[in-house]
Amino acid sequence: MKIFFTIDGLSAAGDQSWRLQSDLKSWRTSTYAEPTEHTDAQITEWNTAESWVGRRLKKDKEFGLIAKDKAGTFDFLMRGIFAHTVLHRLSAAPLPNKEQMLDVMASLKPGTPWLLYLNPAGQFIAMDTHGAKIIGNLDIAVRGEIASSEDYIGPKAAKNETMMASLYHQFIAGWWEHLSTAQMAVFIPDAEKLKEESFYIEKIQGWQPEKSN
């Protein structure tokens, strides 16, 4: 899997965006999540990329934008420009494996608040959310809901074929949204809003990675 992150600044209205350059100071005007140019910062260190999540940005005549501190909860209630990490893929994306999802689900112990998610490699992972970092965690490409009941997590749930089929359907729909938008931490869509499963499978299998600059 060949991936890297760019840092995109996005206005509150979503009508203006900027891309951090390789000097890690200047920004160029861009379209949000567009393919990279050779001057763009291409970040492969996940800790570095995560350090940009949610940082406030201020317009500047010399550099285009200046990065400020990470925003607090109140900041997101105000208009402004914030930094977003955008994932770029230089290799094909897999179709998530249903059997792997079932294996993970069956291995979980009910009573613990688990988050089932897909990582950027398309693998199903379960996170014990006690004290875990969820917001800004760039390992989470697509996420479900946190659950602890044996009806939704664990061996009993894994044997519920109807529920597991629906959950997998939701996850591949979320995976397609992740691939087509480059957004991270995509929530799985509501089951009643889904298109046919074959639609998402065809889209995922036909998806093309970005060309290297």
GROMACS .gro file of C-alpha atoms in nm:
model
  213
    1MET     CA    1   0.000   0.000   0.000
    2LYS     CA    2   0.149   0.331  -0.114
    3ILE     CA    3  -0.015   0.626   0.058
    4PHE     CA    4   0.071   0.970   0.189
    5PHE     CA    5  -0.114   1.270   0.328
    6THR     CA    6  -0.145   1.629   0.219
    7ILE     CA    7  -0.263   1.910   0.443
    8ASP     CA    8  -0.554   2.105   0.300
    9GLY     CA    9  -0.695   2.423   0.450
   10LEU     CA   10  -1.069   2.456   0.405
   11SER     CA   11  -1.294   2.755   0.468
   12ALA     CA   12  -1.602   2.715   0.687
   13ALA     CA   13  -1.830   2.739   0.384
   14GLY     CA   14  -1.617   2.489   0.191
   15ASP     CA   15  -1.582   2.729  -0.102
   16GLN     CA   16  -1.210   2.801  -0.060
   17SER     CA   17  -0.919   2.567  -0.002
   18TRP     CA   18  -0.541   2.575   0.013
   19ARG     CA   19  -0.266   2.310   0.003
   20LEU     CA   20   0.042   2.314   0.229
   21GLN     CA   21   0.368   2.325   0.033
   22SER     CA   22   0.687   2.125   0.082
   23ASP     CA   23   0.853   2.401   0.283
   24LEU     CA   24   0.579   2.341   0.545
   25LYS     CA   25   0.517   2.717   0.562
   26SER     CA   26   0.360   2.838   0.238
   27TRP     CA   27   0.022   2.744   0.090
   28ARG     CA   28  -0.113   2.748  -0.264
   29THR     CA   29  -0.475   2.796  -0.363
   30SER     CA   30  -0.622   2.460  -0.457
   31THR     CA   31  -0.935   2.253  -0.489
   32TYR     CA   32  -0.996   2.047  -0.176
   33ALA     CA   33  -0.855   1.691  -0.201
   34GLU     CA   34  -0.729   1.745  -0.556
   35PRO     CA   35  -0.439   1.537  -0.695
   36THR     CA   36  -0.098   1.649  -0.578
   37GLU     CA   37   0.144   1.881  -0.751
   38HIS     CA   38   0.519   1.838  -0.715
   39THR     CA   39   0.545   2.139  -0.482
   40ASP     CA   40   0.295   2.000  -0.230
   41ALA     CA   41   0.405   1.862   0.105
   42GLN     CA   42   0.364   1.485   0.094
   43ILE     CA   43   0.360   1.356   0.450
   44THR     CA   44   0.424   0.990   0.517
   45GLU     CA   45   0.474   1.009   0.895
   46TRP     CA   46   0.137   0.951   1.058
   47ASN     CA   47   0.222   1.138   1.377
   48THR     CA   48   0.316   1.443   1.172
   49ALA     CA   49  -0.004   1.422   0.969
   50GLU     CA   50  -0.216   1.379   1.283
   51SER     CA   51  -0.054   1.684   1.441
   52TRP     CA   52  -0.217   1.896   1.171
   53VAL     CA   53  -0.572   1.770   1.228
   54GLY     CA   54  -0.797   2.050   1.348
   55ARG     CA   55  -0.536   2.326   1.349
   56ARG     CA   56  -0.667   2.676   1.296
   57LEU     CA   57  -0.537   2.864   0.993
   58LYS     CA   58  -0.523   3.238   0.936
   59LYS     CA   59  -0.486   3.420   0.605
   60ASP     CA   60  -0.146   3.580   0.550
   61LYS     CA   61  -0.017   3.798   0.265
   62GLU     CA   62   0.328   3.636   0.249
   63PHE     CA   63   0.254   3.265   0.294
   64GLY     CA   64  -0.113   3.247   0.202
   65LEU     CA   65  -0.200   3.100   0.541
   66ILE     CA   66  -0.035   3.072   0.881
   67ALA     CA   67  -0.093   2.770   1.103
   68LYS     CA   68  -0.212   2.841   1.455
   69ASP     CA   69  -0.281   2.612   1.750
   70LYS     CA   70  -0.520   2.319   1.743
   71ALA     CA   71  -0.878   2.431   1.768
   72GLY     CA   72  -1.090   2.372   2.075
   73THR     CA   73  -1.455   2.269   2.078
   74PHE     CA   74  -1.574   2.628   2.077
   75ASP     CA   75  -1.360   2.711   1.773
   76PHE     CA   76  -1.554   2.468   1.558
   77LEU     CA   77  -1.872   2.660   1.639
   78MET     CA   78  -1.718   2.971   1.480
   79ARG     CA   79  -1.646   3.045   1.117
   80GLY     CA   80  -1.286   3.006   1.016
   81ILE     CA   81  -1.029   2.808   0.821
   82PHE     CA   82  -0.912   2.474   0.955
   83ALA     CA   83  -0.653   2.217   0.848
   84HIS     CA   84  -0.762   1.878   0.718
   85THR     CA   85  -0.551   1.575   0.635
   86VAL     CA   86  -0.620   1.426   0.292
   87LEU     CA   87  -0.512   1.073   0.211
   88HIS     CA   88  -0.366   1.006  -0.136
   89ARG     CA   89  -0.326   0.655  -0.273
   90LEU     CA   90  -0.066   0.555  -0.529
   91SER     CA   91  -0.173   0.190  -0.532
   92ALA     CA   92  -0.500   0.005  -0.576
   93ALA     CA   93  -0.749  -0.014  -0.292
   94PRO     CA   94  -0.882  -0.357  -0.194
   95LEU     CA   95  -1.242  -0.465  -0.152
   96PRO     CA   96  -1.281  -0.522   0.225
   97ASN     CA   97  -1.315  -0.890   0.313
   98LYS     CA   98  -1.641  -0.998   0.475
   99GLU     CA   99  -1.491  -1.310   0.632
  100GLN     CA  100  -1.223  -1.100   0.799
  101MET     CA  101  -1.496  -0.876   0.940
  102LEU     CA  102  -1.676  -1.181   1.080
  103ASP     CA  103  -1.355  -1.316   1.235
  104VAL     CA  104  -1.289  -0.984   1.408
  105MET     CA  105  -1.648  -0.956   1.526
  106ALA     CA  106  -1.649  -1.312   1.667
  107SER     CA  107  -1.327  -1.248   1.861
  108LEU     CA  108  -1.466  -0.956   2.062
  109LYS     CA  109  -1.574  -0.981   2.422
  110PRO     CA  110  -1.915  -0.823   2.496
  111GLY     CA  111  -1.924  -0.567   2.774
  112THR     CA  112  -1.635  -0.365   2.631
  113PRO     CA  113  -1.718  -0.058   2.421
  114TRP     CA  114  -1.571  -0.162   2.087
  115LEU     CA  115  -1.540   0.046   1.772
  116LEU     CA  116  -1.526  -0.160   1.453
  117TYR     CA  117  -1.356   0.027   1.171
  118LEU     CA  118  -1.170  -0.008   0.842
  119ASN     CA  119  -0.812   0.114   0.831
  120PRO     CA  120  -0.658   0.269   0.515
  121ALA     CA  121  -0.549  -0.078   0.401
  122GLY     CA  122  -0.914  -0.191   0.398
  123GLN     CA  123  -0.872  -0.420   0.700
  124PHE     CA  124  -1.133  -0.450   0.973
  125ILE     CA  125  -1.000  -0.351   1.315
  126ALA     CA  126  -1.169  -0.339   1.655
  127MET     CA  127  -1.067  -0.071   1.902
  128ASP     CA  128  -1.135  -0.081   2.275
  129THR     CA  129  -1.250   0.279   2.313
  130HIS     CA  130  -1.164   0.304   2.684
  131GLY     CA  131  -0.919   0.594   2.676
  132ALA     CA  132  -0.851   0.547   2.304
  133LYS     CA  133  -0.802   0.831   2.058
  134ILE     CA  134  -1.081   0.838   1.801
  135ILE     CA  135  -1.104   1.198   1.677
  136GLY     CA  136  -0.809   1.274   1.450
  137ASN     CA  137  -0.695   0.910   1.442
  138LEU     CA  138  -0.576   0.861   1.084
  139ASP     CA  139  -0.592   0.483   1.113
  140ILE     CA  140  -0.971   0.514   1.096
  141ALA     CA  141  -1.085   0.536   0.734
  142VAL     CA  142  -1.443   0.415   0.788
  143ARG     CA  143  -1.609   0.369   1.125
  144GLY     CA  144  -1.917   0.205   1.268
  145GLU     CA  145  -2.091   0.281   1.594
  146ILE     CA  146  -1.943   0.199   1.935
  147ALA     CA  147  -2.119  -0.105   2.080
  148SER     CA  148  -2.079  -0.338   2.377
  149SER     CA  149  -2.395  -0.552   2.383
  150GLU     CA  150  -2.365  -0.916   2.280
  151ASP     CA  151  -2.648  -0.850   2.033
  152TYR     CA  152  -2.412  -0.626   1.833
  153ILE     CA  153  -2.060  -0.737   1.930
  154GLY     CA  154  -1.902  -1.077   1.986
  155PRO     CA  155  -1.970  -1.441   1.888
  156LYS     CA  156  -2.350  -1.416   1.911
  157ALA     CA  157  -2.364  -1.113   1.688
  158ALA     CA  158  -2.122  -1.269   1.438
  159LYS     CA  159  -2.366  -1.558   1.389
  160ASN     CA  160  -2.651  -1.325   1.299
  161GLU     CA  161  -2.621  -1.359   0.923
  162THR     CA  162  -2.880  -1.094   0.838
  163MET     CA  163  -2.723  -0.833   1.063
  164MET     CA  164  -2.370  -0.912   0.949
  165ALA     CA  165  -2.471  -0.894   0.582
  166SER     CA  166  -2.624  -0.553   0.644
  167LEU     CA  167  -2.318  -0.434   0.839
  168TYR     CA  168  -2.080  -0.542   0.565
  169HIS     CA  169  -2.301  -0.368   0.309
  170GLN     CA  170  -2.279  -0.048   0.516
  171PHE     CA  171  -1.902  -0.074   0.548
  172ILE     CA  172  -1.834  -0.116   0.178
  173ALA     CA  173  -2.063   0.179   0.108
  174GLY     CA  174  -1.856   0.380   0.356
  175TRP     CA  175  -1.537   0.248   0.196
  176TRP     CA  176  -1.650   0.374  -0.142
  177GLU     CA  177  -1.726   0.716   0.009
  178HIS     CA  178  -1.378   0.719   0.163
  179LEU     CA  179  -1.214   0.633  -0.170
  180SER     CA  180  -1.416   0.880  -0.375
  181THR     CA  181  -1.381   1.175  -0.135
  182ALA     CA  182  -1.045   1.106   0.040
  183GLN     CA  183  -1.221   1.179   0.369
  184MET     CA  184  -1.109   0.999   0.684
  185ALA     CA  185  -1.330   0.864   0.966
  186VAL     CA  186  -1.629   0.826   0.735
  187PHE     CA  187  -1.935   0.704   0.924
  188ILE     CA  188  -2.109   0.404   0.770
  189PRO     CA  189  -2.438   0.519   0.610
  190ASP     CA  190  -2.780   0.419   0.739
  191ALA     CA  191  -2.891   0.084   0.597
  192GLU     CA  192  -3.210   0.227   0.447
  193LYS     CA  193  -3.008   0.475   0.241
  194LEU     CA  194  -2.789   0.215   0.071
  195LYS     CA  195  -2.777   0.132  -0.297
  196GLU     CA  196  -2.742  -0.230  -0.405
  197GLU     CA  197  -2.427  -0.398  -0.273
  198SER     CA  198  -2.317  -0.475  -0.630
  199PHE     CA  199  -2.307  -0.099  -0.700
  200TYR     CA  200  -2.040  -0.042  -0.433
  201ILE     CA  201  -1.841  -0.351  -0.527
  202GLU     CA  202  -1.827  -0.241  -0.891
  203LYS     CA  203  -1.724   0.113  -0.793
  204ILE     CA  204  -1.451  -0.006  -0.556
  205GLN     CA  205  -1.308  -0.254  -0.805
  206GLY     CA  206  -1.304   0.011  -1.079
  207TRP     CA  207  -1.145   0.281  -0.865
  208GLN     CA  208  -0.808   0.407  -0.991
  209PRO     CA  209  -0.524   0.537  -0.769
  210GLU     CA  210  -0.363   0.876  -0.813
  211LYS     CA  211  -0.067   0.899  -1.049
  212SER     CA  212   0.265   0.975  -0.885
  213ASN     CA  213   0.423   1.318  -0.943
   0.00000   0.00000   0.00000
